[in-house]
Tab-separated table of C-alpha atoms in Angstrom:
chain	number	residue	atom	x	y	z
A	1	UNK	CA	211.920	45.226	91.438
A	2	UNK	CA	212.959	47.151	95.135
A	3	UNK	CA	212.069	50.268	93.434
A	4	UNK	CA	208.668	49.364	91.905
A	5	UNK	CA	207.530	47.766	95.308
A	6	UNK	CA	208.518	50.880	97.180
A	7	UNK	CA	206.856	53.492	94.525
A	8	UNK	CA	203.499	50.898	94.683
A	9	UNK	CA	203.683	50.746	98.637
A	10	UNK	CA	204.152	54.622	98.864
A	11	UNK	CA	201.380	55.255	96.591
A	12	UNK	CA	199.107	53.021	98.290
A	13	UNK	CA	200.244	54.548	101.910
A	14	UNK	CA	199.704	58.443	100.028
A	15	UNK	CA	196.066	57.375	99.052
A	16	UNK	CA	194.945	55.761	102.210
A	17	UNK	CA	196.664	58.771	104.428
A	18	UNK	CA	195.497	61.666	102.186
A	19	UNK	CA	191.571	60.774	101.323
A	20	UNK	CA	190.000	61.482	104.879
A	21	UNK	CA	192.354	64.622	104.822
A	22	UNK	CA	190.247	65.665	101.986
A	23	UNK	CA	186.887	65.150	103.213
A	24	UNK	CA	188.309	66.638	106.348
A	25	UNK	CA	189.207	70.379	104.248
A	26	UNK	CA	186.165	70.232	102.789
A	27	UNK	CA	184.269	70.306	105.547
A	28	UNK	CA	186.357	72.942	107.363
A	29	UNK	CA	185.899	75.316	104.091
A	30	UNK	CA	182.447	74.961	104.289
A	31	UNK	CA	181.792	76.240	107.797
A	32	UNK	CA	184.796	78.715	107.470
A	33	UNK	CA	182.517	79.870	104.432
A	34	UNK	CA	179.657	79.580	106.792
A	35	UNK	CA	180.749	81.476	109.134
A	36	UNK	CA	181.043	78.107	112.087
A	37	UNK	CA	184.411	77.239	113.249
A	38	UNK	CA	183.778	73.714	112.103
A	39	UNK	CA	185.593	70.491	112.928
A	40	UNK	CA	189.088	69.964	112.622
A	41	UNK	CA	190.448	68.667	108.957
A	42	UNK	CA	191.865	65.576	111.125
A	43	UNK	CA	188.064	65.035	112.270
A	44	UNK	CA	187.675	61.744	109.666
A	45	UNK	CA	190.665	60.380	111.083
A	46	UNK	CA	189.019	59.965	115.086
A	47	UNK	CA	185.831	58.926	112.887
A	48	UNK	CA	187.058	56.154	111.054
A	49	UNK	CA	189.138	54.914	114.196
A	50	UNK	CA	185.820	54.599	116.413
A	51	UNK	CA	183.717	53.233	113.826
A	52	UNK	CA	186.391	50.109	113.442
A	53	UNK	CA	186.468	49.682	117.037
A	54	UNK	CA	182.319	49.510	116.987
A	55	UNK	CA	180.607	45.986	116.953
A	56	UNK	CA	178.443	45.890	112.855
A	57	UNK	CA	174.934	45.460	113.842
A	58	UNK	CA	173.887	43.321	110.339
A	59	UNK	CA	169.969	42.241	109.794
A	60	UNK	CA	169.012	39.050	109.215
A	61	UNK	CA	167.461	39.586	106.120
A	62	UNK	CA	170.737	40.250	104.197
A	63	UNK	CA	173.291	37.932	101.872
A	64	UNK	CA	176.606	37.614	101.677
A	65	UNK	CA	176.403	40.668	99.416
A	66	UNK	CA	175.563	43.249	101.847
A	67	UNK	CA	178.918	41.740	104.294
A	68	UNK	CA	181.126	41.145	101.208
A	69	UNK	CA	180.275	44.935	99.790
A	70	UNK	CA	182.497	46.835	101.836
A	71	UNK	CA	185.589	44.804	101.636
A	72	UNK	CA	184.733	44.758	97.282
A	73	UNK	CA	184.368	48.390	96.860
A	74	UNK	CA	187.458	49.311	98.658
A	75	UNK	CA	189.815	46.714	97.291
A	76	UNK	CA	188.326	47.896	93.474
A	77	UNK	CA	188.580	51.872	94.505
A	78	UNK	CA	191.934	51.609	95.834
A	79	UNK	CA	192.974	49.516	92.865
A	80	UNK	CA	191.546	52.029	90.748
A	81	UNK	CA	193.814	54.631	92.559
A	82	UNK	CA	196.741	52.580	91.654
A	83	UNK	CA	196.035	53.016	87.956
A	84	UNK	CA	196.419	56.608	88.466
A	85	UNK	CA	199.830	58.938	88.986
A	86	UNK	CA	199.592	60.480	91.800
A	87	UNK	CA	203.384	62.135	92.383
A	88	UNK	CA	204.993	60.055	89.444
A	89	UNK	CA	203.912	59.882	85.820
A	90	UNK	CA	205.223	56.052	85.201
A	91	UNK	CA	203.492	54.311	88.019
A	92	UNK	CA	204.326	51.044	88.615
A	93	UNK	CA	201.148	49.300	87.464
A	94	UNK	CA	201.158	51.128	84.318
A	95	UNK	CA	200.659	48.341	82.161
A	96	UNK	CA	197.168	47.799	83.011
A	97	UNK	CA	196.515	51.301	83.193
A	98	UNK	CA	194.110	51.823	80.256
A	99	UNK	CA	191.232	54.023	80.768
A	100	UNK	CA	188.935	51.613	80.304
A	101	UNK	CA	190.219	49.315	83.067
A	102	UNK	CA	189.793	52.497	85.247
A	103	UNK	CA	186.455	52.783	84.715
A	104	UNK	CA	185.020	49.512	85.257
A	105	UNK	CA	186.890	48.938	88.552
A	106	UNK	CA	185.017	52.222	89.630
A	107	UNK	CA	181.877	50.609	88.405
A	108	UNK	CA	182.523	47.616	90.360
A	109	UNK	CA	182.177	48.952	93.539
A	110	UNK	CA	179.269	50.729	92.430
A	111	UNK	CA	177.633	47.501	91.298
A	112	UNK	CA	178.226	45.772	94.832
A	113	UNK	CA	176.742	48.988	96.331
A	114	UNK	CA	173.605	49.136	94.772
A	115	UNK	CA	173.095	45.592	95.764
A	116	UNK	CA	173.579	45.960	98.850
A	117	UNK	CA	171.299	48.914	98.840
A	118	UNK	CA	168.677	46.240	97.582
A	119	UNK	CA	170.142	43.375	99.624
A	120	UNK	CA	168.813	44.511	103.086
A	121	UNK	CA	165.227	45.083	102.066
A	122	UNK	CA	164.952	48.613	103.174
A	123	UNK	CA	162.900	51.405	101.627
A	124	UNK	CA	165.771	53.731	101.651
A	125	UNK	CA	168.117	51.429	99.977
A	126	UNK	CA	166.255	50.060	97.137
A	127	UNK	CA	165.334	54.183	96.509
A	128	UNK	CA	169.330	55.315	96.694
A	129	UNK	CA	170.047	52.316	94.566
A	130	UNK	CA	167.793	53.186	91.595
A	131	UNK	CA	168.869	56.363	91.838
A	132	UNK	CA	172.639	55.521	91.830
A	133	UNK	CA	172.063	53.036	89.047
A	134	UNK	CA	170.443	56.049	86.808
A	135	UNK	CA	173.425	58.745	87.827
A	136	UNK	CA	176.476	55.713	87.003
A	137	UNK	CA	174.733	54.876	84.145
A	138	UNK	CA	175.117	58.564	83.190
A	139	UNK	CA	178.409	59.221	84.447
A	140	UNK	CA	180.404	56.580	82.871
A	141	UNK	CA	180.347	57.441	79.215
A	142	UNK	CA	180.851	60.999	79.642
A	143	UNK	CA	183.910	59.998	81.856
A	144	UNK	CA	185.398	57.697	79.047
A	145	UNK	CA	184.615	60.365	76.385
A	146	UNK	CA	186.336	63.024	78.835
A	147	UNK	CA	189.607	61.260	79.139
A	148	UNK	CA	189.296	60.081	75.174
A	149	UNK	CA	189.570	63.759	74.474
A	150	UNK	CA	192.763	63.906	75.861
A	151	UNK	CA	193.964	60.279	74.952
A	152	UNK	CA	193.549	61.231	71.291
A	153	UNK	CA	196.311	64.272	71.921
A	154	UNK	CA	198.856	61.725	73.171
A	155	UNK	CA	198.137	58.858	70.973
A	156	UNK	CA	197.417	56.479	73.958
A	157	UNK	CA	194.665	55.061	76.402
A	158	UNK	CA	196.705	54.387	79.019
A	159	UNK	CA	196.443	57.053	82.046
A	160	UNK	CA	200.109	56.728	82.818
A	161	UNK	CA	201.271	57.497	79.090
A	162	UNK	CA	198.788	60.293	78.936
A	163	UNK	CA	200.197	61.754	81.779
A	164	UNK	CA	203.784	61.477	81.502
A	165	UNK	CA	203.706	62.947	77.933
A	166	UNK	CA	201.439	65.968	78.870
A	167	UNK	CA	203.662	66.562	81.396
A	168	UNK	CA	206.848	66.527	79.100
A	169	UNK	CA	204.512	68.599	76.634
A	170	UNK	CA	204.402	66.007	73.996
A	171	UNK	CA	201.591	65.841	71.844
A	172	UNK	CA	199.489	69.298	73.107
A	173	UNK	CA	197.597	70.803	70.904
A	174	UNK	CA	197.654	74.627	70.202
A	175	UNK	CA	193.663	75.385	71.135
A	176	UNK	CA	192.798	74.518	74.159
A	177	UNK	CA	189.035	73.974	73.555
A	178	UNK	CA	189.286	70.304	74.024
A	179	UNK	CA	190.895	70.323	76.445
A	180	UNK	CA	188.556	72.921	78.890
A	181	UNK	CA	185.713	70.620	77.428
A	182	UNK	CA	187.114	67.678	78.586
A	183	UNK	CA	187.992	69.878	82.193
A	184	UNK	CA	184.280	70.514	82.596
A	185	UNK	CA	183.101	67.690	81.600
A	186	UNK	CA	185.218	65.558	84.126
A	187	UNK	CA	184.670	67.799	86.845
A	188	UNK	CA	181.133	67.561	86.866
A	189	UNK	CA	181.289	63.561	86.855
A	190	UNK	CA	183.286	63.875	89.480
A	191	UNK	CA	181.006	65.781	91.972
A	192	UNK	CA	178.173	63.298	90.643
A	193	UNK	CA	180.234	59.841	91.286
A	194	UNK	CA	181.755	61.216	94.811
A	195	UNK	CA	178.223	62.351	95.446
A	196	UNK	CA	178.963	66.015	96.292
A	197	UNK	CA	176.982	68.605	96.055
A	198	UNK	CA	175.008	69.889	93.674
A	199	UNK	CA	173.845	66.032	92.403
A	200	UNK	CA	174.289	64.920	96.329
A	201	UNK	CA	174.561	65.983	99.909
A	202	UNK	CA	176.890	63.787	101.869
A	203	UNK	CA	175.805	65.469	105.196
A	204	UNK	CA	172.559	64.720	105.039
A	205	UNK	CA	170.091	61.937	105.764
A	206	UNK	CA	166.712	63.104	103.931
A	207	UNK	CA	164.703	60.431	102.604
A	208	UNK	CA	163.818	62.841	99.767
A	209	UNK	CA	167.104	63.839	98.711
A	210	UNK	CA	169.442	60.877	99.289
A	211	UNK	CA	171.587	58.982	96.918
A	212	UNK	CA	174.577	57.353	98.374
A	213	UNK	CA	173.610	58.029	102.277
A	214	UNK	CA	170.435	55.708	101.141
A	215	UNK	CA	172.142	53.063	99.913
A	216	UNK	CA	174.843	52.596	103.022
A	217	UNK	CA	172.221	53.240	105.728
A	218	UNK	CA	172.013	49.948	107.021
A	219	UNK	CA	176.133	49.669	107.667
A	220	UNK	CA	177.747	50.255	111.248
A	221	UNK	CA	180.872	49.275	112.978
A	222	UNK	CA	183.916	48.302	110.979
A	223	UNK	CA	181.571	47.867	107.540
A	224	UNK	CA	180.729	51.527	107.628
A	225	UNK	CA	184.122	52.571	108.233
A	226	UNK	CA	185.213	50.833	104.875
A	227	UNK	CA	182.570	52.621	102.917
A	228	UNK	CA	183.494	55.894	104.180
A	229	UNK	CA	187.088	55.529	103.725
A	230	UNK	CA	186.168	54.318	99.859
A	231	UNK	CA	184.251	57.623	99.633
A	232	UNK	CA	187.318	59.566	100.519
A	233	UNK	CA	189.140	57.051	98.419
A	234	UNK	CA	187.195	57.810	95.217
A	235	UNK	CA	187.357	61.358	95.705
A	236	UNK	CA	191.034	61.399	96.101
A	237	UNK	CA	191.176	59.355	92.698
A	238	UNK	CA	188.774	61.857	91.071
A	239	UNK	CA	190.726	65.138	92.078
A	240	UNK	CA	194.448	62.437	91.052
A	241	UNK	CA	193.125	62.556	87.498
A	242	UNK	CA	192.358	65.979	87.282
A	243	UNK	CA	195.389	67.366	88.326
A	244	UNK	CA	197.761	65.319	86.920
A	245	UNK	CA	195.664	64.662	83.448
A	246	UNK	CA	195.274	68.405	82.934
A	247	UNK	CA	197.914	70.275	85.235
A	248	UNK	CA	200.129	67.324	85.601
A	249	UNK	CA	203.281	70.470	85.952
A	250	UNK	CA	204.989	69.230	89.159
A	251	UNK	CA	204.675	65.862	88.583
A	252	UNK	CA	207.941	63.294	88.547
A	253	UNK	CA	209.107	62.176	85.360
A	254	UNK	CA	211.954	60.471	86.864
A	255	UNK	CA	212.665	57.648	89.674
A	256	UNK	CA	214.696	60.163	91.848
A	257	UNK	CA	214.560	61.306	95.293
A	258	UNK	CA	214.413	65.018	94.620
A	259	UNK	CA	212.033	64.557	91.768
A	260	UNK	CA	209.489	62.133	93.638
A	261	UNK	CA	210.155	64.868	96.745
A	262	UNK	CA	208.642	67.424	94.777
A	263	UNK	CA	206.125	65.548	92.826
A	264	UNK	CA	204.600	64.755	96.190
A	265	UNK	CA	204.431	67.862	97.580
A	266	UNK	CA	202.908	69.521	94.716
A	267	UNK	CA	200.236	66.481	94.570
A	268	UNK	CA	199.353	67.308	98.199
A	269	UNK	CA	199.115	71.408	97.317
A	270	UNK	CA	197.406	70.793	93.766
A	271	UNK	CA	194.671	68.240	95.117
A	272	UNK	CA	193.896	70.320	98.093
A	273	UNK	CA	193.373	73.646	96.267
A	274	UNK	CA	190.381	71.492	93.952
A	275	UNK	CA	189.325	69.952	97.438
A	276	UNK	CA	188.829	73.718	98.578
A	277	UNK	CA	187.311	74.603	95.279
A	278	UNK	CA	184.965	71.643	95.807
A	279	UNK	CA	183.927	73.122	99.336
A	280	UNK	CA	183.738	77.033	97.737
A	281	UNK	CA	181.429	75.558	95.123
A	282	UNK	CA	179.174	73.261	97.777
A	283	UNK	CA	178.464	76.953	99.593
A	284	UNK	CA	177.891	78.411	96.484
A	285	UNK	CA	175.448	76.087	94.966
A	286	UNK	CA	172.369	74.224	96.370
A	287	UNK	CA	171.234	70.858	95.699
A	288	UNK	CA	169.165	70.144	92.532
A	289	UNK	CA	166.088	68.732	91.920
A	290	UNK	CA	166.693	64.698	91.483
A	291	UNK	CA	164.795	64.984	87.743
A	292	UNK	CA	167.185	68.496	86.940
A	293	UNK	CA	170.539	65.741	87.533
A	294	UNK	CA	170.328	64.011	84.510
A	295	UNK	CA	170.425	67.467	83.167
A	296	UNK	CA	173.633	68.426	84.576
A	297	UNK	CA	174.900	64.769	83.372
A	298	UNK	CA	173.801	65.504	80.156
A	299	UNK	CA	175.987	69.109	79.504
A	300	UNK	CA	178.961	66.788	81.342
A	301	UNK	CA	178.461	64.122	78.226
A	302	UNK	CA	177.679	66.828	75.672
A	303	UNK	CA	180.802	68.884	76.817
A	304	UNK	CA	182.847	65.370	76.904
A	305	UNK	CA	181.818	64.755	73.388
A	306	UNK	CA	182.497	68.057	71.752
A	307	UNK	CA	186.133	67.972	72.918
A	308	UNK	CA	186.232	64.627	71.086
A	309	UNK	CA	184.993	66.497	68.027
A	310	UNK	CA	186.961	69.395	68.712
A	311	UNK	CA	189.877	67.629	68.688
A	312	UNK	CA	189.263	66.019	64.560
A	313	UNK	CA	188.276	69.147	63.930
A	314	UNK	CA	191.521	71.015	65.152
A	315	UNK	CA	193.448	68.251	64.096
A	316	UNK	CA	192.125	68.238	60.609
């Protein structure tokens, strides 16, 4: 019982500490890339602490949705990141760690969000919540299909199971088509959910191009500071379940001290490298066109669901 409190505490303590680091080396790799000096990667650290000492300014045309929101998405996002390994295989809370659970906590706090876009009668909001409701609605089953893919190999839905025997390399199959399906596929739901670019710009505030910036305009003070910490929060489970789903090598099998050690620190080098690929490919790429997204959702579900098919195939 000690041990599985302490492995749930110090994964909760990993996600909350590492998430703004990861926004944080993002941003530096982006104006390293543009050739600006850029913040430090500790900036969303000072940011966080002065938005939670600010006073929430809150309109009097909202519910007890729009004050309710923030504390919602980030109990359901961090939960979520409980239902992932992070720098052990058998996580504690592995027992309700089916994929499916996964995904609607996720959706969850997107729900909340897009009502509270709604809730506070802005023009903004009510636009970034359409448009969030059309890119989740998108996202989802090309997720589920993407981790099926790989379920399928291991004979399980459960996150912790499909990690744990990948890792032992139990149940891999010789051609790795379905498997680089199911890599793309993922990825690309990942940039749309954590609203990076090409499908969003976190960094900026255009009427015309907004998504998630829209729909958390009206926030301040300590409400804001939630919502950004749940961003880095969802991004930190996003890059979690690619590593450790596809590359899980590094990862602790065991409840040991030198094994959890190392588990950790290759968690903190393998999720940083995609957090630098994320800010290589942000440089790289422009926004698109809001009608070209569903596009770019559409190879992610296609990709998603030939892996799936791949897989009989192979198989058969």
């Amino acid at each position: 019982m000690l041990h599985t409190i302490a492995l749930i505490v110090t994964q909760t303590a990993v996600l909350l500490a590492f998430s703004p680091f990861l926004i944080g080396l993002i941003r530096k790799v982006k104006a390293r890339l543009q050739l600006r000096r850029g913040a430090s990667v500790l900036q969303p650290y000072a940011d966080l602490a002065k938005l939670f000492h600010k006073q929430p300014v809150i309109s009097t045309t909202t519910s007890w949705i729009f004050t309710a929101t923030p504390y919602i998405v980030f109990a359901s996002i961090l939960t979520a990141g409980l239902l992932v390994p992070t720098f052990i295989s058998q996580i504690p809370m592995h027992f309700a760690g089916n994929i499916i659970a996964l995904v609607y906590l996720l959706a969850l706090g997107t729900f909340f969000l897009i009502l509270a876009g709604l809730d506070a009668g802005s023009a903004f909001g009510g636009m970034g919540s359409s448009r969030e409701a059309i890119v989740a609605s998108l996202t989802e089953p090309a997720m589920m299909l993407a981790i099926f893919a790989i379920a399928l190999t291991n004979g399980s839905t459960n996150v912790s199971t499909i990690v744990h025997k990948t890792a032992l390399l139990e149940g891999i199959i010789t051609d790795p088509s379905p498997h680089l399906m199911a890599l793309a596929a993922l990825f690309i739901v990942a940039l749309a959910e954590t609203g990076r670019v090409p499908v969003d710009n976190p960094a900026t505030h255009l009427e015309l191009t907004m998504i998630h910036e829209a729909m958390v305009l009206e926030y301040s003070g300590r409400y804001l500071a939630l919502l950004e910490w749940a961003a880095g929060l969802k991004l930190a489970v996003f890059l979690s379940l690619i590593v450790n789903v596809f590359a899980p090598w590094g990862i602790a099998t065991t409840v040991t001290p030198t094994a959890i050690g190392i588990g950790l620190l290759v968690y903190v080098v393998k999720t940083a490298a995609l957090a630098v690929l994320i800010g290589v490919i942000e440089c790289m790429f422009a926004k698109l066109r809001l009608f070209r997204v569903t596009d770019l959702l559409g190879v992610a579900f296609i990709l998603a669901l030939l892996g799936l098919l791949f897989f009989y195939i192979l198989r058969s």
